[in-house]
Amino acid sequence: MIAVFDIGDTLVPSRKFAEHIIEDELRQRNHEPVHNFDPDKFMMYDPDQIQKYLEKYDIEGDAEKLAQDCRDRYLEAFEDLMIENDVFDLFAKCNREFGTIGIVSDNSLRAKELMKNLLEKLGVDYDTITVSDEVGVEKPDPEIFQAFIDKREEAESFVYFGNDASRDSGAKKAGMEFVWVRQFDTVNSSYEGLKIDELNFENIESVIGEIE
């Protein structure tokens, strides 16, 4: 089976990274300590959620700008985070063993272009990156997975690795297999099916062996 990946916390500790971005931005602007930003209670890319955080702790700030700055700084650091966590090496191993990887993510066209450029820069093959920005729906809607499948081959050929079981398991509705990755933030989700505690080649090989 061919491995397909989410981006975000499936691959690198992105929520923890973004949490510190918001706190750092607020400290720089307000010149005073701020209450810890808890990504399990507030979504760091959602201006409405950031506004709730600001109001809850009586902190001055522009929620829209904080959300945008958070995305911008994360994308700037994305390559280093991916290299630090050996993600590109993992992709290359999966390509050799299982077939060319793909990506499905609730993300922007900018993030898609960034990922494409990094993969091409480092000489790592991929076939199809599908993001919610271009499809018009987000996970768990099976349409986003179907849009990926339509560009590749039969759904049964793919196993999707994601950290948010409540959303990423939507892959099963499109006919793909799903494996819950618990290495980084799992967004308070749970799953009774296939799971791995760390995203490395040995675990991927083992769980694909179980499926096959």
JSON list of N, CA and C in Angstrom, two decimals, residues 79-143:
[
{"chain": "A", "resi": 79, "resn": "GLU", "atom": "N", "xyz": [10.62, 24.24, 6.77]},
{"chain": "A", "resi": 79, "resn": "GLU", "atom": "CA", "xyz": [11.71, 23.42, 6.24]},
{"chain": "A", "resi": 79, "resn": "GLU", "atom": "C", "xyz": [12.60, 22.90, 7.36]},
{"chain": "A", "resi": 80, "resn": "ASP", "atom": "N", "xyz": [12.99, 23.78, 8.29]},
{"chain": "A", "resi": 80, "resn": "ASP", "atom": "CA", "xyz": [13.86, 23.36, 9.39]},
{"chain": "A", "resi": 80, "resn": "ASP", "atom": "C", "xyz": [13.17, 22.31, 10.26]},
{"chain": "A", "resi": 81, "resn": "LEU", "atom": "N", "xyz": [11.88, 22.50, 10.54]},
{"chain": "A", "resi": 81, "resn": "LEU", "atom": "CA", "xyz": [11.14, 21.53, 11.34]},
{"chain": "A", "resi": 81, "resn": "LEU", "atom": "C", "xyz": [11.09, 20.17, 10.66]},
{"chain": "A", "resi": 82, "resn": "MET", "atom": "N", "xyz": [10.88, 20.18, 9.35]},
{"chain": "A", "resi": 82, "resn": "MET", "atom": "CA", "xyz": [10.81, 18.92, 8.59]},
{"chain": "A", "resi": 82, "resn": "MET", "atom": "C", "xyz": [12.16, 18.21, 8.59]},
{"chain": "A", "resi": 83, "resn": "ILE", "atom": "N", "xyz": [13.23, 18.97, 8.43]},
{"chain": "A", "resi": 83, "resn": "ILE", "atom": "CA", "xyz": [14.58, 18.37, 8.41]},
{"chain": "A", "resi": 83, "resn": "ILE", "atom": "C", "xyz": [14.94, 17.85, 9.79]},
{"chain": "A", "resi": 84, "resn": "GLU", "atom": "N", "xyz": [14.65, 18.64, 10.83]},
{"chain": "A", "resi": 84, "resn": "GLU", "atom": "CA", "xyz": [14.96, 18.23, 12.20]},
{"chain": "A", "resi": 84, "resn": "GLU", "atom": "C", "xyz": [14.28, 16.91, 12.56]},
{"chain": "A", "resi": 85, "resn": "ASN", "atom": "N", "xyz": [13.10, 16.68, 12.02]},
{"chain": "A", "resi": 85, "resn": "ASN", "atom": "CA", "xyz": [12.33, 15.48, 12.32]},
{"chain": "A", "resi": 85, "resn": "ASN", "atom": "C", "xyz": [12.50, 14.38, 11.26]},
{"chain": "A", "resi": 86, "resn": "ASP", "atom": "N", "xyz": [13.48, 14.55, 10.36]},
{"chain": "A", "resi": 86, "resn": "ASP", "atom": "CA", "xyz": [13.83, 13.53, 9.36]},
{"chain": "A", "resi": 86, "resn": "ASP", "atom": "C", "xyz": [12.66, 13.16, 8.46]},
{"chain": "A", "resi": 87, "resn": "VAL", "atom": "N", "xyz": [11.76, 14.11, 8.21]},
{"chain": "A", "resi": 87, "resn": "VAL", "atom": "CA", "xyz": [10.56, 13.79, 7.43]},
{"chain": "A", "resi": 87, "resn": "VAL", "atom": "C", "xyz": [10.89, 13.51, 5.97]},
{"chain": "A", "resi": 88, "resn": "PHE", "atom": "N", "xyz": [11.81, 14.27, 5.39]},
{"chain": "A", "resi": 88, "resn": "PHE", "atom": "CA", "xyz": [12.13, 14.07, 3.98]},
{"chain": "A", "resi": 88, "resn": "PHE", "atom": "C", "xyz": [12.81, 12.72, 3.75]},
{"chain": "A", "resi": 89, "resn": "ASP", "atom": "N", "xyz": [13.64, 12.31, 4.69]},
{"chain": "A", "resi": 89, "resn": "ASP", "atom": "CA", "xyz": [14.25, 10.98, 4.60]},
{"chain": "A", "resi": 89, "resn": "ASP", "atom": "C", "xyz": [13.19, 9.90, 4.70]},
{"chain": "A", "resi": 90, "resn": "LEU", "atom": "N", "xyz": [12.22, 10.11, 5.58]},
{"chain": "A", "resi": 90, "resn": "LEU", "atom": "CA", "xyz": [11.12, 9.15, 5.72]},
{"chain": "A", "resi": 90, "resn": "LEU", "atom": "C", "xyz": [10.34, 9.04, 4.42]},
{"chain": "A", "resi": 91, "resn": "PHE", "atom": "N", "xyz": [10.02, 10.16, 3.81]},
{"chain": "A", "resi": 91, "resn": "PHE", "atom": "CA", "xyz": [9.30, 10.15, 2.54]},
{"chain": "A", "resi": 91, "resn": "PHE", "atom": "C", "xyz": [10.07, 9.35, 1.49]},
{"chain": "A", "resi": 92, "resn": "ALA", "atom": "N", "xyz": [11.37, 9.59, 1.42]},
{"chain": "A", "resi": 92, "resn": "ALA", "atom": "CA", "xyz": [12.20, 8.91, 0.41]},
{"chain": "A", "resi": 92, "resn": "ALA", "atom": "C", "xyz": [12.18, 7.39, 0.63]},
{"chain": "A", "resi": 93, "resn": "LYS", "atom": "N", "xyz": [12.25, 6.95, 1.88]},
{"chain": "A", "resi": 93, "resn": "LYS", "atom": "CA", "xyz": [12.19, 5.51, 2.18]},
{"chain": "A", "resi": 93, "resn": "LYS", "atom": "C", "xyz": [10.83, 4.92, 1.81]},
{"chain": "A", "resi": 94, "resn": "CYS", "atom": "N", "xyz": [9.78, 5.66, 2.10]},
{"chain": "A", "resi": 94, "resn": "CYS", "atom": "CA", "xyz": [8.44, 5.18, 1.75]},
{"chain": "A", "resi": 94, "resn": "CYS", "atom": "C", "xyz": [8.29, 5.07, 0.23]},
{"chain": "A", "resi": 95, "resn": "ASN", "atom": "N", "xyz": [8.86, 6.02, -0.49]},
{"chain": "A", "resi": 95, "resn": "ASN", "atom": "CA", "xyz": [8.81, 5.96, -1.95]},
{"chain": "A", "resi": 95, "resn": "ASN", "atom": "C", "xyz": [9.47, 4.69, -2.48]},
{"chain": "A", "resi": 96, "resn": "ARG", "atom": "N", "xyz": [10.63, 4.37, -1.93]},
{"chain": "A", "resi": 96, "resn": "ARG", "atom": "CA", "xyz": [11.37, 3.20, -2.40]},
{"chain": "A", "resi": 96, "resn": "ARG", "atom": "C", "xyz": [10.64, 1.90, -2.07]},
{"chain": "A", "resi": 97, "resn": "GLU", "atom": "N", "xyz": [10.00, 1.86, -0.90]},
{"chain": "A", "resi": 97, "resn": "GLU", "atom": "CA", "xyz": [9.42, 0.61, -0.43]},
{"chain": "A", "resi": 97, "resn": "GLU", "atom": "C", "xyz": [7.97, 0.40, -0.87]},
{"chain": "A", "resi": 98, "resn": "PHE", "atom": "N", "xyz": [7.18, 1.48, -0.90]},
{"chain": "A", "resi": 98, "resn": "PHE", "atom": "CA", "xyz": [5.73, 1.31, -1.09]},
{"chain": "A", "resi": 98, "resn": "PHE", "atom": "C", "xyz": [5.17, 1.98, -2.33]},
{"chain": "A", "resi": 99, "resn": "GLY", "atom": "N", "xyz": [5.92, 2.87, -2.95]},
{"chain": "A", "resi": 99, "resn": "GLY", "atom": "CA", "xyz": [5.39, 3.65, -4.06]},
{"chain": "A", "resi": 99, "resn": "GLY", "atom": "C", "xyz": [5.35, 5.13, -3.69]},
{"chain": "A", "resi": 100, "resn": "THR", "atom": "N", "xyz": [5.15, 5.96, -4.67]},
{"chain": "A", "resi": 100, "resn": "THR", "atom": "CA", "xyz": [5.29, 7.40, -4.49]},
{"chain": "A", "resi": 100, "resn": "THR", "atom": "C", "xyz": [4.24, 7.96, -3.53]},
{"chain": "A", "resi": 101, "resn": "ILE", "atom": "N", "xyz": [4.72, 8.67, -2.51]},
{"chain": "A", "resi": 101, "resn": "ILE", "atom": "CA", "xyz": [3.84, 9.23, -1.48]},
{"chain": "A", "resi": 101, "resn": "ILE", "atom": "C", "xyz": [2.91, 10.29, -2.04]},
{"chain": "A", "resi": 102, "resn": "GLY", "atom": "N", "xyz": [1.86, 10.59, -1.27]},
{"chain": "A", "resi": 102, "resn": "GLY", "atom": "CA", "xyz": [0.98, 11.71, -1.57]},
{"chain": "A", "resi": 102, "resn": "GLY", "atom": "C", "xyz": [0.67, 12.45, -0.28]},
{"chain": "A", "resi": 103, "resn": "ILE", "atom": "N", "xyz": [0.00, 13.59, -0.41]},
{"chain": "A", "resi": 103, "resn": "ILE", "atom": "CA", "xyz": [-0.33, 14.42, 0.76]},
{"chain": "A", "resi": 103, "resn": "ILE", "atom": "C", "xyz": [-1.76, 14.93, 0.62]},
{"chain": "A", "resi": 104, "resn": "VAL", "atom": "N", "xyz": [-2.51, 14.86, 1.72]},
{"chain": "A", "resi": 104, "resn": "VAL", "atom": "CA", "xyz": [-3.85, 15.45, 1.80]},
{"chain": "A", "resi": 104, "resn": "VAL", "atom": "C", "xyz": [-3.90, 16.26, 3.08]},
{"chain": "A", "resi": 105, "resn": "SER", "atom": "N", "xyz": [-4.25, 17.55, 2.98]},
{"chain": "A", "resi": 105, "resn": "SER", "atom": "CA", "xyz": [-4.16, 18.40, 4.17]},
{"chain": "A", "resi": 105, "resn": "SER", "atom": "C", "xyz": [-5.21, 19.51, 4.15]},
{"chain": "A", "resi": 106, "resn": "ASP", "atom": "N", "xyz": [-5.74, 19.83, 5.33]},
{"chain": "A", "resi": 106, "resn": "ASP", "atom": "CA", "xyz": [-6.54, 21.04, 5.49]},
{"chain": "A", "resi": 106, "resn": "ASP", "atom": "C", "xyz": [-5.57, 22.20, 5.53]},
{"chain": "A", "resi": 107, "resn": "ASN", "atom": "N", "xyz": [-5.29, 22.75, 4.38]},
{"chain": "A", "resi": 107, "resn": "ASN", "atom": "CA", "xyz": [-4.26, 23.78, 4.33]},
{"chain": "A", "resi": 107, "resn": "ASN", "atom": "C", "xyz": [-4.47, 24.70, 3.15]},
{"chain": "A", "resi": 108, "resn": "SER", "atom": "N", "xyz": [-3.58, 25.69, 3.05]},
{"chain": "A", "resi": 108, "resn": "SER", "atom": "CA", "xyz": [-3.70, 26.72, 2.02]},
{"chain": "A", "resi": 108, "resn": "SER", "atom": "C", "xyz": [-2.92, 26.34, 0.76]},
{"chain": "A", "resi": 109, "resn": "LEU", "atom": "N", "xyz": [-3.22, 27.05, -0.32]},
{"chain": "A", "resi": 109, "resn": "LEU", "atom": "CA", "xyz": [-2.46, 26.85, -1.56]},
{"chain": "A", "resi": 109, "resn": "LEU", "atom": "C", "xyz": [-1.01, 27.28, -1.36]},
{"chain": "A", "resi": 110, "resn": "ARG", "atom": "N", "xyz": [-0.79, 28.26, -0.49]},
{"chain": "A", "resi": 110, "resn": "ARG", "atom": "CA", "xyz": [0.58, 28.69, -0.20]},
{"chain": "A", "resi": 110, "resn": "ARG", "atom": "C", "xyz": [1.37, 27.57, 0.46]},
{"chain": "A", "resi": 111, "resn": "ALA", "atom": "N", "xyz": [0.73, 26.88, 1.41]},
{"chain": "A", "resi": 111, "resn": "ALA", "atom": "CA", "xyz": [1.40, 25.76, 2.07]},
{"chain": "A", "resi": 111, "resn": "ALA", "atom": "C", "xyz": [1.67, 24.63, 1.07]},
{"chain": "A", "resi": 112, "resn": "LYS", "atom": "N", "xyz": [0.73, 24.39, 0.16]},
{"chain": "A", "resi": 112, "resn": "LYS", "atom": "CA", "xyz": [0.93, 23.37, -0.87]},
{"chain": "A", "resi": 112, "resn": "LYS", "atom": "C", "xyz": [2.14, 23.71, -1.73]},
{"chain": "A", "resi": 113, "resn": "GLU", "atom": "N", "xyz": [2.23, 24.97, -2.15]},
{"chain": "A", "resi": 113, "resn": "GLU", "atom": "CA", "xyz": [3.35, 25.38, -2.99]},
{"chain": "A", "resi": 113, "resn": "GLU", "atom": "C", "xyz": [4.67, 25.26, -2.25]},
{"chain": "A", "resi": 114, "resn": "LEU", "atom": "N", "xyz": [4.65, 25.61, -0.96]},
{"chain": "A", "resi": 114, "resn": "LEU", "atom": "CA", "xyz": [5.86, 25.49, -0.15]},
{"chain": "A", "resi": 114, "resn": "LEU", "atom": "C", "xyz": [6.31, 24.03, -0.07]},
{"chain": "A", "resi": 115, "resn": "MET", "atom": "N", "xyz": [5.37, 23.12, 0.19]},
{"chain": "A", "resi": 115, "resn": "MET", "atom": "CA", "xyz": [5.71, 21.71, 0.28]},
{"chain": "A", "resi": 115, "resn": "MET", "atom": "C", "xyz": [6.25, 21.20, -1.05]},
{"chain": "A", "resi": 116, "resn": "LYS", "atom": "N", "xyz": [5.60, 21.56, -2.14]},
{"chain": "A", "resi": 116, "resn": "LYS", "atom": "CA", "xyz": [6.07, 21.15, -3.46]},
{"chain": "A", "resi": 116, "resn": "LYS", "atom": "C", "xyz": [7.49, 21.62, -3.70]},
{"chain": "A", "resi": 117, "resn": "ASN", "atom": "N", "xyz": [7.75, 22.88, -3.39]},
{"chain": "A", "resi": 117, "resn": "ASN", "atom": "CA", "xyz": [9.08, 23.44, -3.64]},
{"chain": "A", "resi": 117, "resn": "ASN", "atom": "C", "xyz": [10.14, 22.74, -2.80]},
{"chain": "A", "resi": 118, "resn": "LEU", "atom": "N", "xyz": [9.81, 22.43, -1.53]},
{"chain": "A", "resi": 118, "resn": "LEU", "atom": "CA", "xyz": [10.77, 21.75, -0.67]},
{"chain": "A", "resi": 118, "resn": "LEU", "atom": "C", "xyz": [11.06, 20.34, -1.17]},
{"chain": "A", "resi": 119, "resn": "LEU", "atom": "N", "xyz": [10.02, 19.61, -1.55]},
{"chain": "A", "resi": 119, "resn": "LEU", "atom": "CA", "xyz": [10.21, 18.25, -2.04]},
{"chain": "A", "resi": 119, "resn": "LEU", "atom": "C", "xyz": [11.05, 18.24, -3.31]},
{"chain": "A", "resi": 120, "resn": "GLU", "atom": "N", "xyz": [10.78, 19.17, -4.20]},
{"chain": "A", "resi": 120, "resn": "GLU", "atom": "CA", "xyz": [11.54, 19.24, -5.45]},
{"chain": "A", "resi": 120, "resn": "GLU", "atom": "C", "xyz": [12.99, 19.69, -5.19]},
{"chain": "A", "resi": 121, "resn": "LYS", "atom": "N", "xyz": [13.15, 20.63, -4.30]},
{"chain": "A", "resi": 121, "resn": "LYS", "atom": "CA", "xyz": [14.49, 21.12, -3.93]},
{"chain": "A", "resi": 121, "resn": "LYS", "atom": "C", "xyz": [15.36, 20.00, -3.38]},
{"chain": "A", "resi": 122, "resn": "LEU", "atom": "N", "xyz": [14.76, 19.12, -2.57]},
{"chain": "A", "resi": 122, "resn": "LEU", "atom": "CA", "xyz": [15.51, 18.04, -1.92]},
{"chain": "A", "resi": 122, "resn": "LEU", "atom": "C", "xyz": [15.48, 16.74, -2.72]},
{"chain": "A", "resi": 123, "resn": "GLY", "atom": "N", "xyz": [14.85, 16.77, -3.89]},
{"chain": "A", "resi": 123, "resn": "GLY", "atom": "CA", "xyz": [14.83, 15.60, -4.76]},
{"chain": "A", "resi": 123, "resn": "GLY", "atom": "C", "xyz": [14.00, 14.44, -4.24]},
{"chain": "A", "resi": 124, "resn": "VAL", "atom": "N", "xyz": [12.93, 14.75, -3.51]},
{"chain": "A", "resi": 124, "resn": "VAL", "atom": "CA", "xyz": [12.05, 13.71, -2.97]},
{"chain": "A", "resi": 124, "resn": "VAL", "atom": "C", "xyz": [10.80, 13.62, -3.85]},
{"chain": "A", "resi": 125, "resn": "ASP", "atom": "N", "xyz": [10.56, 12.45, -4.43]},
{"chain": "A", "resi": 125, "resn": "ASP", "atom": "CA", "xyz": [9.40, 12.27, -5.31]},
{"chain": "A", "resi": 125, "resn": "ASP", "atom": "C", "xyz": [8.09, 12.35, -4.53]},
{"chain": "A", "resi": 126, "resn": "TYR", "atom": "N", "xyz": [7.05, 12.83, -5.20]},
{"chain": "A", "resi": 126, "resn": "TYR", "atom": "CA", "xyz": [5.70, 12.83, -4.65]},
{"chain": "A", "resi": 126, "resn": "TYR", "atom": "C", "xyz": [4.74, 12.79, -5.83]},
{"chain": "A", "resi": 127, "resn": "ASP", "atom": "N", "xyz": [3.53, 12.39, -5.58]},
{"chain": "A", "resi": 127, "resn": "ASP", "atom": "CA", "xyz": [2.52, 12.39, -6.63]},
{"chain": "A", "resi": 127, "resn": "ASP", "atom": "C", "xyz": [1.21, 12.85, -6.01]},
{"chain": "A", "resi": 128, "resn": "THR", "atom": "N", "xyz": [0.90, 14.11, -6.21]},
{"chain": "A", "resi": 128, "resn": "THR", "atom": "CA", "xyz": [-0.35, 14.74, -5.81]},
{"chain": "A", "resi": 128, "resn": "THR", "atom": "C", "xyz": [-0.32, 15.25, -4.37]},
{"chain": "A", "resi": 129, "resn": "ILE", "atom": "N", "xyz": [-0.52, 16.54, -4.24]},
{"chain": "A", "resi": 129, "resn": "ILE", "atom": "CA", "xyz": [-0.74, 17.21, -2.96]},
{"chain": "A", "resi": 129, "resn": "ILE", "atom": "C", "xyz": [-2.10, 17.88, -3.06]},
{"chain": "A", "resi": 130, "resn": "THR", "atom": "N", "xyz": [-3.02, 17.46, -2.22]},
{"chain": "A", "resi": 130, "resn": "THR", "atom": "CA", "xyz": [-4.38, 18.00, -2.24]},
{"chain": "A", "resi": 130, "resn": "THR", "atom": "C", "xyz": [-4.63, 18.75, -0.95]},
{"chain": "A", "resi": 131, "resn": "VAL", "atom": "N", "xyz": [-5.07, 20.01, -1.07]},
{"chain": "A", "resi": 131, "resn": "VAL", "atom": "CA", "xyz": [-5.35, 20.82, 0.12]},
{"chain": "A", "resi": 131, "resn": "VAL", "atom": "C", "xyz": [-6.79, 21.33, 0.08]},
{"chain": "A", "resi": 132, "resn": "SER", "atom": "N", "xyz": [-7.32, 21.61, 1.26]},
{"chain": "A", "resi": 132, "resn": "SER", "atom": "CA", "xyz": [-8.71, 22.03, 1.38]},
{"chain": "A", "resi": 132, "resn": "SER", "atom": "C", "xyz": [-8.99, 23.33, 0.64]},
{"chain": "A", "resi": 133, "resn": "ASP", "atom": "N", "xyz": [-7.98, 24.19, 0.55]},
{"chain": "A", "resi": 133, "resn": "ASP", "atom": "CA", "xyz": [-8.14, 25.48, -0.11]},
{"chain": "A", "resi": 133, "resn": "ASP", "atom": "C", "xyz": [-8.59, 25.33, -1.56]},
{"chain": "A", "resi": 134, "resn": "GLU", "atom": "N", "xyz": [-8.13, 24.27, -2.23]},
{"chain": "A", "resi": 134, "resn": "GLU", "atom": "CA", "xyz": [-8.47, 24.10, -3.64]},
{"chain": "A", "resi": 134, "resn": "GLU", "atom": "C", "xyz": [-9.72, 23.25, -3.84]},
{"chain": "A", "resi": 135, "resn": "VAL", "atom": "N", "xyz": [-10.04, 22.41, -2.86]},
{"chain": "A", "resi": 135, "resn": "VAL", "atom": "CA", "xyz": [-11.20, 21.52, -2.99]},
{"chain": "A", "resi": 135, "resn": "VAL", "atom": "C", "xyz": [-12.47, 22.19, -2.48]},
{"chain": "A", "resi": 136, "resn": "GLY", "atom": "N", "xyz": [-12.33, 23.07, -1.49]},
{"chain": "A", "resi": 136, "resn": "GLY", "atom": "CA", "xyz": [-13.48, 23.77, -0.96]},
{"chain": "A", "resi": 136, "resn": "GLY", "atom": "C", "xyz": [-14.15, 23.08, 0.21]},
{"chain": "A", "resi": 137, "resn": "VAL", "atom": "N", "xyz": [-13.59, 21.98, 0.69]},
{"chain": "A", "resi": 137, "resn": "VAL", "atom": "CA", "xyz": [-14.09, 21.29, 1.89]},
{"chain": "A", "resi": 137, "resn": "VAL", "atom": "C", "xyz": [-12.90, 20.90, 2.74]},
{"chain": "A", "resi": 138, "resn": "GLU", "atom": "N", "xyz": [-13.17, 20.63, 4.02]},
{"chain": "A", "resi": 138, "resn": "GLU", "atom": "CA", "xyz": [-12.13, 20.17, 4.94]},
{"chain": "A", "resi": 138, "resn": "GLU", "atom": "C", "xyz": [-12.46, 18.77, 5.44]},
{"chain": "A", "resi": 139, "resn": "LYS", "atom": "N", "xyz": [-11.44, 18.08, 5.93]},
{"chain": "A", "resi": 139, "resn": "LYS", "atom": "CA", "xyz": [-11.66, 16.80, 6.58]},
{"chain": "A", "resi": 139, "resn": "LYS", "atom": "C", "xyz": [-12.59, 16.98, 7.77]},
{"chain": "A", "resi": 140, "resn": "PRO", "atom": "N", "xyz": [-13.45, 16.06, 8.08]},
{"chain": "A", "resi": 140, "resn": "PRO", "atom": "CA", "xyz": [-13.50, 14.67, 7.59]},
{"chain": "A", "resi": 140, "resn": "PRO", "atom": "C", "xyz": [-14.33, 14.44, 6.32]},
{"chain": "A", "resi": 141, "resn": "ASP", "atom": "N", "xyz": [-14.75, 15.51, 5.64]},
{"chain": "A", "resi": 141, "resn": "ASP", "atom": "CA", "xyz": [-15.51, 15.34, 4.40]},
{"chain": "A", "resi": 141, "resn": "ASP", "atom": "C", "xyz": [-14.72, 14.46, 3.44]},
{"chain": "A", "resi": 142, "resn": "PRO", "atom": "N", "xyz": [-15.29, 13.34, 2.99]},
{"chain": "A", "resi": 142, "resn": "PRO", "atom": "CA", "xyz": [-14.54, 12.43, 2.12]},
{"chain": "A", "resi": 142, "resn": "PRO", "atom": "C", "xyz": [-14.20, 13.04, 0.77]},
{"chain": "A", "resi": 143, "resn": "GLU", "atom": "N", "xyz": [-14.84, 14.16, 0.43]},
{"chain": "A", "resi": 143, "resn": "GLU", "atom": "CA", "xyz": [-14.58, 14.77, -0.87]},
{"chain": "A", "resi": 143, "resn": "GLU", "atom": "C", "xyz": [-13.13, 15.18, -1.05]}
]
